[in-house]
mmCIF file of C-alpha atoms in Angstrom:
data_model
loop_
_atom_site.group_PDB
_atom_site.id
_atom_site.type_symbol
_atom_site.label_atom_id
_atom_site.label_comp_id
_atom_site.label_asym_id
_atom_site.label_seq_id
_atom_site.Cartn_x
_atom_site.Cartn_y
_atom_site.Cartn_z
ATOM 1 C CA UNK A 1 10.440 -10.829 -19.237
ATOM 2 C CA UNK A 2 8.926 -10.514 -22.663
ATOM 3 C CA UNK A 3 5.212 -10.423 -22.968
ATOM 4 C CA UNK A 4 3.718 -11.762 -26.245
ATOM 5 C CA UNK A 5 0.210 -11.766 -27.509
ATOM 6 C CA UNK A 6 -0.579 -14.127 -30.450
ATOM 7 C CA UNK A 7 3.100 -14.558 -31.054
ATOM 8 C CA UNK A 8 3.828 -10.797 -31.232
ATOM 9 C CA UNK A 9 5.874 -9.029 -28.547
ATOM 10 C CA UNK A 10 3.735 -6.732 -26.529
ATOM 11 C CA UNK A 11 5.044 -3.083 -26.992
ATOM 12 C CA UNK A 12 6.733 -1.677 -23.912
ATOM 13 C CA UNK A 13 7.235 -5.127 -22.289
ATOM 14 C CA UNK A 14 10.630 -5.770 -20.712
ATOM 15 C CA UNK A 15 12.908 -8.629 -20.274
ATOM 16 C CA UNK A 16 12.402 -8.909 -16.586
ATOM 17 C CA UNK A 17 9.896 -7.594 -14.167
ATOM 18 C CA UNK A 18 10.095 -7.542 -10.440
ATOM 19 C CA UNK A 19 7.505 -8.886 -8.113
ATOM 20 C CA UNK A 20 5.439 -5.947 -9.196
ATOM 21 C CA UNK A 21 2.470 -6.273 -11.205
ATOM 22 C CA UNK A 22 2.301 -6.228 -14.912
ATOM 23 C CA UNK A 23 -0.903 -4.507 -16.013
ATOM 24 C CA UNK A 24 0.510 -3.117 -14.192
ATOM 25 C CA UNK A 25 1.467 -6.933 -13.136
ATOM 26 C CA UNK A 26 0.569 -7.599 -15.303
ATOM 27 C CA UNK A 27 0.602 -2.978 -15.593
ATOM 28 C CA UNK A 28 3.969 -6.243 -14.300
ATOM 29 C CA UNK A 29 3.360 -8.505 -15.594
ATOM 30 C CA UNK A 30 1.758 -5.008 -15.240
ATOM 31 C CA UNK A 31 0.341 -7.860 -14.035
ATOM 32 C CA UNK A 32 1.065 -9.495 -17.091
ATOM 33 C CA UNK A 33 -0.526 -6.789 -17.864
ATOM 34 C CA UNK A 34 -0.205 -3.310 -18.441
ATOM 35 C CA UNK A 35 -3.736 -3.690 -19.442
ATOM 36 C CA UNK A 36 -4.547 -5.409 -16.226
ATOM 37 C CA UNK A 37 -3.922 -2.371 -14.259
ATOM 38 C CA UNK A 38 -6.863 -0.832 -16.021
ATOM 39 C CA UNK A 39 -4.889 2.116 -17.272
ATOM 40 C CA UNK A 40 -4.102 3.944 -14.011
ATOM 41 C CA UNK A 41 -1.585 6.690 -14.641
ATOM 42 C CA UNK A 42 -1.308 8.512 -11.393
ATOM 43 C CA UNK A 43 0.002 7.622 -8.115
ATOM 44 C CA UNK A 44 -2.866 8.377 -5.624
ATOM 45 C CA UNK A 45 -2.588 10.115 -2.327
ATOM 46 C CA UNK A 46 -3.939 7.668 0.241
ATOM 47 C CA UNK A 47 -7.467 9.049 -0.094
ATOM 48 C CA UNK A 48 -9.094 5.697 -0.829
ATOM 49 C CA UNK A 49 -9.471 3.702 2.331
ATOM 50 C CA UNK A 50 -7.830 0.262 2.160
ATOM 51 C CA UNK A 51 -11.115 -1.508 3.004
ATOM 52 C CA UNK A 52 -12.624 -0.185 -0.206
ATOM 53 C CA UNK A 53 -9.940 -1.561 -2.448
ATOM 54 C CA UNK A 54 -10.928 -4.542 -4.615
ATOM 55 C CA UNK A 55 -9.446 -7.914 -3.618
ATOM 56 C CA UNK A 56 -6.855 -8.156 -6.370
ATOM 57 C CA UNK A 57 -5.683 -4.532 -5.694
ATOM 58 C CA UNK A 58 -5.569 -5.092 -1.941
ATOM 59 C CA UNK A 59 -3.595 -8.282 -2.222
ATOM 60 C CA UNK A 60 -1.309 -7.615 -5.133
ATOM 61 C CA UNK A 61 -0.638 -3.891 -4.649
ATOM 62 C CA UNK A 62 -1.357 -3.572 -0.903
ATOM 63 C CA UNK A 63 1.142 -2.581 1.843
ATOM 64 C CA UNK A 64 2.252 -6.154 2.540
ATOM 65 C CA UNK A 65 2.968 -6.889 -1.100
ATOM 66 C CA UNK A 66 4.941 -3.511 -1.454
ATOM 67 C CA UNK A 67 6.941 -4.298 1.670
ATOM 68 C CA UNK A 68 7.819 -7.760 0.386
ATOM 69 C CA UNK A 69 8.827 -6.423 -2.962
ATOM 70 C CA UNK A 70 11.699 -4.408 -1.539
ATOM 71 C CA UNK A 71 13.792 -7.319 -0.204
ATOM 72 C CA UNK A 72 12.753 -9.605 -3.075
ATOM 73 C CA UNK A 73 13.929 -7.068 -5.681
ATOM 74 C CA UNK A 74 17.128 -6.312 -3.782
ATOM 75 C CA UNK A 75 18.009 -10.079 -3.359
ATOM 76 C CA UNK A 76 17.382 -10.690 -7.177
ATOM 77 C CA UNK A 77 19.653 -7.674 -7.879
ATOM 78 C CA UNK A 78 22.340 -9.045 -5.611
ATOM 79 C CA UNK A 79 22.116 -12.529 -7.150
ATOM 80 C CA UNK A 80 22.199 -11.065 -10.653
ATOM 81 C CA UNK A 81 25.214 -8.835 -9.804
ATOM 82 C CA UNK A 82 27.135 -11.792 -8.246
ATOM 83 C CA UNK A 83 26.395 -13.968 -11.288
ATOM 84 C CA UNK A 84 27.407 -11.269 -13.743
ATOM 85 C CA UNK A 85 30.666 -10.653 -11.794
ATOM 86 C CA UNK A 86 31.497 -14.290 -12.243
ATOM 87 C CA UNK A 87 31.141 -13.831 -15.965
ATOM 88 C CA UNK A 88 33.334 -10.755 -15.960
ATOM 89 C CA UNK A 89 30.647 -8.023 -16.021
ATOM 90 C CA UNK A 90 29.551 -5.359 -13.588
ATOM 91 C CA UNK A 91 25.821 -4.923 -12.882
ATOM 92 C CA UNK A 92 24.436 -1.819 -11.250
ATOM 93 C CA UNK A 93 21.938 -2.783 -8.470
ATOM 94 C CA UNK A 94 20.805 0.737 -7.871
ATOM 95 C CA UNK A 95 17.151 1.213 -8.941
ATOM 96 C CA UNK A 96 15.094 4.397 -9.181
ATOM 97 C CA UNK A 97 12.293 2.958 -7.211
ATOM 98 C CA UNK A 98 14.527 2.563 -4.175
ATOM 99 C CA UNK A 99 13.877 6.277 -3.483
ATOM 100 C CA UNK A 100 10.309 6.308 -4.762
ATOM 101 C CA UNK A 101 7.149 5.833 -2.690
ATOM 102 C CA UNK A 102 5.479 2.524 -3.585
ATOM 103 C CA UNK A 103 2.254 2.988 -5.526
ATOM 104 C CA UNK A 104 -0.688 1.070 -6.780
ATOM 105 C CA UNK A 105 -2.724 1.389 -9.977
ATOM 106 C CA UNK A 106 -5.604 3.843 -9.932
ATOM 107 C CA UNK A 107 -8.220 2.377 -12.338
ATOM 108 C CA UNK A 108 -10.380 5.523 -12.216
ATOM 109 C CA UNK A 109 -7.465 7.890 -12.889
ATOM 110 C CA UNK A 110 -6.828 10.784 -10.529
ATOM 111 C CA UNK A 111 -7.806 10.421 -6.940
ATOM 112 C CA UNK A 112 -6.147 13.442 -5.328
ATOM 113 C CA UNK A 113 -4.138 16.486 -6.389
ATOM 114 C CA UNK A 114 -1.776 16.138 -3.403
ATOM 115 C CA UNK A 115 0.568 13.924 -5.238
ATOM 116 C CA UNK A 116 0.325 13.004 -8.938
ATOM 117 C CA UNK A 117 3.106 11.388 -10.803
ATOM 118 C CA UNK A 118 3.491 9.473 -14.113
ATOM 119 C CA UNK A 119 2.944 5.732 -14.168
ATOM 120 C CA UNK A 120 6.020 3.860 -12.967
ATOM 121 C CA UNK A 121 7.698 1.317 -15.178
ATOM 122 C CA UNK A 122 10.283 -1.227 -14.315
ATOM 123 C CA UNK A 123 13.723 0.022 -14.884
ATOM 124 C CA UNK A 124 15.679 -1.667 -17.663
ATOM 125 C CA UNK A 125 18.137 -4.311 -16.473
ATOM 126 C CA UNK A 126 20.888 -3.104 -18.712
ATOM 127 C CA UNK A 127 22.777 0.098 -17.995
ATOM 128 C CA UNK A 128 21.845 3.085 -20.135
ATOM 129 C CA UNK A 129 23.776 3.294 -23.471
ATOM 130 C CA UNK A 130 25.148 0.654 -25.723
ATOM 131 C CA UNK A 131 25.281 -2.811 -24.297
ATOM 132 C CA UNK A 132 27.511 -5.514 -25.747
ATOM 133 C CA UNK A 133 26.096 -8.686 -27.094
ATOM 134 C CA UNK A 134 28.039 -10.797 -24.611
ATOM 135 C CA UNK A 135 26.614 -8.746 -21.717
ATOM 136 C CA UNK A 136 23.055 -9.387 -22.883
ATOM 137 C CA UNK A 137 23.836 -13.074 -23.409
ATOM 138 C CA UNK A 138 25.266 -13.374 -19.910
ATOM 139 C CA UNK A 139 22.280 -11.589 -18.397
ATOM 140 C CA UNK A 140 19.314 -13.123 -20.351
ATOM 141 C CA UNK A 141 20.733 -16.100 -22.140
ATOM 142 C CA UNK A 142 20.054 -16.898 -25.834
ATOM 143 C CA UNK A 143 16.777 -15.637 -27.362
ATOM 144 C CA UNK A 144 16.178 -19.060 -28.778
ATOM 145 C CA UNK A 145 16.413 -20.703 -25.369
ATOM 146 C CA UNK A 146 13.379 -19.397 -23.464
ATOM 147 C CA UNK A 147 10.466 -20.852 -21.432
ATOM 148 C CA UNK A 148 6.951 -19.902 -22.681
ATOM 149 C CA UNK A 149 4.167 -19.611 -20.093
ATOM 150 C CA UNK A 150 0.818 -19.563 -21.852
ATOM 151 C CA UNK A 151 -2.335 -17.711 -20.642
ATOM 152 C CA UNK A 152 -5.699 -17.259 -22.333
ATOM 153 C CA UNK A 153 -4.690 -14.438 -24.637
ATOM 154 C CA UNK A 154 -1.166 -13.740 -23.565
ATOM 155 C CA UNK A 155 2.026 -15.661 -22.974
ATOM 156 C CA UNK A 156 5.134 -14.801 -21.001
ATOM 157 C CA UNK A 157 8.621 -15.522 -22.279
ATOM 158 C CA UNK A 158 11.132 -16.282 -19.477
ATOM 159 C CA UNK A 159 14.902 -16.677 -19.994
ATOM 160 C CA UNK A 160 15.969 -20.279 -19.531
ATOM 161 C CA UNK A 161 19.592 -19.406 -18.981
ATOM 162 C CA UNK A 162 21.644 -16.494 -17.927
ATOM 163 C CA UNK A 163 21.886 -14.590 -14.663
ATOM 164 C CA UNK A 164 18.228 -13.409 -14.635
ATOM 165 C CA UNK A 165 17.145 -17.021 -14.788
ATOM 166 C CA UNK A 166 19.663 -17.938 -12.081
ATOM 167 C CA UNK A 167 18.367 -15.245 -9.776
ATOM 168 C CA UNK A 168 14.712 -16.008 -10.234
ATOM 169 C CA UNK A 169 15.355 -19.678 -9.787
ATOM 170 C CA UNK A 170 17.186 -19.008 -6.576
ATOM 171 C CA UNK A 171 14.271 -17.005 -5.284
ATOM 172 C CA UNK A 172 11.419 -19.136 -6.538
ATOM 173 C CA UNK A 173 12.873 -22.590 -6.865
ATOM 174 C CA UNK A 174 10.549 -24.879 -8.854
ATOM 175 C CA UNK A 175 7.724 -22.408 -8.551
ATOM 176 C CA UNK A 176 9.036 -19.986 -11.088
ATOM 177 C CA UNK A 177 6.632 -21.064 -13.860
ATOM 178 C CA UNK A 178 3.675 -21.247 -11.495
ATOM 179 C CA UNK A 179 4.468 -17.707 -10.302
ATOM 180 C CA UNK A 180 4.182 -16.410 -13.827
ATOM 181 C CA UNK A 181 0.996 -18.481 -14.409
ATOM 182 C CA UNK A 182 -0.680 -16.902 -11.339
ATOM 183 C CA UNK A 183 0.423 -13.446 -12.274
ATOM 184 C CA UNK A 184 -1.120 -13.802 -15.707
ATOM 185 C CA UNK A 185 -4.363 -15.302 -14.354
ATOM 186 C CA UNK A 186 -4.807 -12.442 -11.908
ATOM 187 C CA UNK A 187 -3.901 -9.929 -14.627
ATOM 188 C CA UNK A 188 -6.563 -11.395 -16.866
ATOM 189 C CA UNK A 189 -9.062 -11.448 -13.981
ATOM 190 C CA UNK A 190 -8.294 -7.721 -13.281
ATOM 191 C CA UNK A 191 -8.937 -6.771 -16.885
ATOM 192 C CA UNK A 192 -12.206 -8.843 -17.084
ATOM 193 C CA UNK A 193 -13.503 -7.317 -13.902
ATOM 194 C CA UNK A 194 -12.834 -3.813 -15.273
ATOM 195 C CA UNK A 195 -14.647 -4.714 -18.410
ATOM 196 C CA UNK A 196 -17.555 -6.167 -16.439
ATOM 197 C CA UNK A 197 -17.808 -3.040 -14.322
ATOM 198 C CA UNK A 198 -17.890 -0.756 -17.425
ATOM 199 C CA UNK A 199 -20.788 -2.824 -18.797
ATOM 200 C CA UNK A 200 -23.007 -2.254 -15.781
ATOM 201 C CA UNK A 201 -25.825 0.413 -15.977
ATOM 202 C CA UNK A 202 -25.034 1.551 -12.441
ATOM 203 C CA UNK A 203 -21.436 2.354 -13.501
ATOM 204 C CA UNK A 204 -22.626 4.108 -16.568
ATOM 205 C CA UNK A 205 -24.949 6.169 -14.506
ATOM 206 C CA UNK A 206 -22.183 7.001 -12.142
ATOM 207 C CA UNK A 207 -20.117 8.220 -15.123
ATOM 208 C CA UNK A 208 -23.057 10.284 -16.276
ATOM 209 C CA UNK A 209 -23.342 12.040 -12.874
ATOM 210 C CA UNK A 210 -19.606 12.780 -13.004
ATOM 211 C CA UNK A 211 -19.883 14.103 -16.530
ATOM 212 C CA UNK A 212 -22.713 16.475 -15.676
ATOM 213 C CA UNK A 213 -20.635 17.875 -12.866
ATOM 214 C CA UNK A 214 -17.715 18.286 -15.190
ATOM 215 C CA UNK A 215 -19.980 20.016 -17.728
ATOM 216 C CA UNK A 216 -21.116 22.436 -15.077
ATOM 217 C CA UNK A 217 -17.436 23.274 -14.482
ATOM 218 C CA UNK A 218 -16.975 23.937 -18.189
ATOM 219 C CA UNK A 219 -15.458 20.675 -19.328
ATOM 220 C CA UNK A 220 -17.005 18.082 -21.674
ATOM 221 C CA UNK A 221 -15.829 14.512 -20.935
ATOM 222 C CA UNK A 222 -17.732 11.209 -20.682
ATOM 223 C CA UNK A 223 -15.429 9.490 -18.165
ATOM 224 C CA UNK A 224 -12.432 10.195 -16.083
ATOM 225 C CA UNK A 225 -10.309 7.988 -18.311
ATOM 226 C CA UNK A 226 -11.278 9.912 -21.356
ATOM 227 C CA UNK A 227 -10.175 13.141 -19.516
ATOM 228 C CA UNK A 228 -6.846 11.520 -18.523
ATOM 229 C CA UNK A 229 -6.186 10.359 -22.103
ATOM 230 C CA UNK A 230 -6.863 13.815 -23.426
ATOM 231 C CA UNK A 231 -4.253 15.531 -21.274
ATOM 232 C CA UNK A 232 -1.064 16.580 -23.047
ATOM 233 C CA UNK A 233 1.969 14.448 -22.126
ATOM 234 C CA UNK A 234 3.636 17.277 -20.314
ATOM 235 C CA UNK A 235 0.526 18.735 -18.629
ATOM 236 C CA UNK A 236 0.806 20.279 -15.232
ATOM 237 C CA UNK A 237 -1.214 17.539 -13.577
ATOM 238 C CA UNK A 238 -1.499 19.114 -10.241
ATOM 239 C CA UNK A 239 -2.786 22.486 -11.425
ATOM 240 C CA UNK A 240 -4.483 21.644 -14.718
ATOM 241 C CA UNK A 241 -8.124 22.963 -14.451
ATOM 242 C CA UNK A 242 -9.475 19.746 -15.857
ATOM 243 C CA UNK A 243 -7.775 17.674 -13.232
ATOM 244 C CA UNK A 244 -8.867 20.112 -10.505
ATOM 245 C CA UNK A 245 -12.517 19.751 -11.697
ATOM 246 C CA UNK A 246 -12.153 15.956 -12.085
ATOM 247 C CA UNK A 247 -11.061 15.501 -8.406
ATOM 248 C CA UNK A 248 -13.750 17.879 -7.217
ATOM 249 C CA UNK A 249 -16.475 16.164 -9.125
ATOM 250 C CA UNK A 250 -15.323 12.780 -7.815
ATOM 251 C CA UNK A 251 -15.696 14.041 -4.370
ATOM 252 C CA UNK A 252 -19.075 15.723 -5.046
ATOM 253 C CA UNK A 253 -20.552 12.574 -6.663
ATOM 254 C CA UNK A 254 -18.893 10.059 -4.381
ATOM 255 C CA UNK A 255 -17.432 8.604 -7.468
ATOM 256 C CA UNK A 256 -14.409 6.713 -6.006
ATOM 257 C CA UNK A 257 -16.459 5.022 -3.311
ATOM 258 C CA UNK A 258 -19.112 3.788 -5.703
ATOM 259 C CA UNK A 259 -16.590 2.849 -8.401
ATOM 260 C CA UNK A 260 -14.331 0.943 -6.129
ATOM 261 C CA UNK A 261 -17.309 -0.884 -4.545
ATOM 262 C CA UNK A 262 -18.491 -1.871 -8.025
ATOM 263 C CA UNK A 263 -14.986 -2.981 -9.003
ATOM 264 C CA UNK A 264 -14.673 -5.129 -5.843
ATOM 265 C CA UNK A 265 -17.928 -6.899 -6.624
ATOM 266 C CA UNK A 266 -16.735 -7.394 -10.236
ATOM 267 C CA UNK A 267 -13.399 -8.815 -9.244
ATOM 268 C CA UNK A 268 -15.058 -11.238 -6.761
ATOM 269 C CA UNK A 269 -17.472 -12.338 -9.391
ATOM 270 C CA UNK A 270 -14.748 -12.945 -11.979
ATOM 271 C CA UNK A 271 -12.514 -14.726 -9.461
ATOM 272 C CA UNK A 272 -15.406 -16.940 -8.300
ATOM 273 C CA UNK A 273 -13.974 -20.163 -6.950
ATOM 274 C CA UNK A 274 -10.566 -19.016 -8.130
ATOM 275 C CA UNK A 275 -10.255 -16.932 -4.950
ATOM 276 C CA UNK A 276 -7.605 -19.597 -4.112
ATOM 277 C CA UNK A 277 -5.278 -17.792 -6.673
ATOM 278 C CA UNK A 278 -4.903 -14.907 -4.242
ATOM 279 C CA UNK A 279 -4.114 -17.351 -1.413
ATOM 280 C CA UNK A 280 -1.455 -18.990 -3.643
ATOM 281 C CA UNK A 281 -0.116 -15.596 -4.708
ATOM 282 C CA UNK A 282 0.247 -14.674 -0.992
ATOM 283 C CA UNK A 283 1.901 -17.901 -0.217
ATOM 284 C CA UNK A 284 4.465 -17.501 -3.032
ATOM 285 C CA UNK A 285 5.210 -13.912 -2.011
ATOM 286 C CA UNK A 286 5.914 -14.959 1.488
ATOM 287 C CA UNK A 287 8.161 -17.783 0.280
ATOM 288 C CA UNK A 288 10.065 -15.354 -1.917
ATOM 289 C CA UNK A 289 10.419 -12.908 0.936
ATOM 290 C CA UNK A 290 11.956 -15.583 3.208
ATOM 291 C CA UNK A 291 14.362 -16.718 0.572
ATOM 292 C CA UNK A 292 15.273 -13.099 -0.242
ATOM 293 C CA UNK A 293 16.000 -12.327 3.410
ATOM 294 C CA UNK A 294 18.373 -15.402 3.593
ATOM 295 C CA UNK A 295 20.077 -14.173 0.461
ATOM 296 C CA UNK A 296 20.498 -10.701 1.661
ATOM 297 C CA UNK A 297 21.755 -11.899 5.054
ATOM 298 C CA UNK A 298 24.305 -14.214 3.475
ATOM 299 C CA UNK A 299 25.479 -11.408 1.152
ATOM 300 C CA UNK A 300 25.885 -8.967 4.008
ATOM 301 C CA UNK A 301 27.845 -11.616 6.030
ATOM 302 C CA UNK A 302 30.208 -12.052 3.169
ATOM 303 C CA UNK A 303 30.779 -8.284 2.861
ATOM 304 C CA UNK A 304 31.406 -7.873 6.605
ATOM 305 C CA UNK A 305 34.075 -10.601 6.423
#
């Protein structure tokens, strides 16, 4: 899946994303958005209670969505591999995330020092190394034969032909375009809610309290995101003194509880009557999961025979 903004390919976007979010969804689509994930870069220890998670986070990145994503991704891989085999190509269905613990975006950066890892990205569909033109053509179809799904400020480019299109159509049926539309809308809502939260005096005051705590610890940062962005790429995240102080100050000021409560309110305000989008998202996830389970069951039956 290629994400484009104003006609330009969004850096870092990939030809296909799973049921995960950019921004994460959209960060798959990151929900369509890497931006939609509000810049989370660490996988949190489960220190934030589920009932505090904002509605989009709870629905799109929650346990039910993560559990559904595994069979859906596996079924897509199986379908792609079968399709590619018919065209004379092998396709590796093993993915790094199969052995990784599912995560969710952390919009306020580090939540715990118990487990901190770099942001996950969707693995490339092609195998590492040089890939032949015919392989890419079989997988994604022609670059001039694509379906564009338009959002407010972003559009998604879907392959119209090829094995990726075949697999997605098998899983989603005639809802393939609608699925992308919902992902983009939720990604945009996620980003808008984050921006709304950051504009509120109460959230600025919360950041000020955190910043004073950090200053007392010998560090000068205005927000947790500023601290995160200042860390070297290869920093020892678990033991870095700045991260240690960050996590401690969040606990001391109640930062995460107040921040997540504010983000939840902002998301509900942005969604408004479009709360139906989450219901439709859930319905399509359940539909994909049912189809994926049938696909996997059929494939396993073929192998056993």
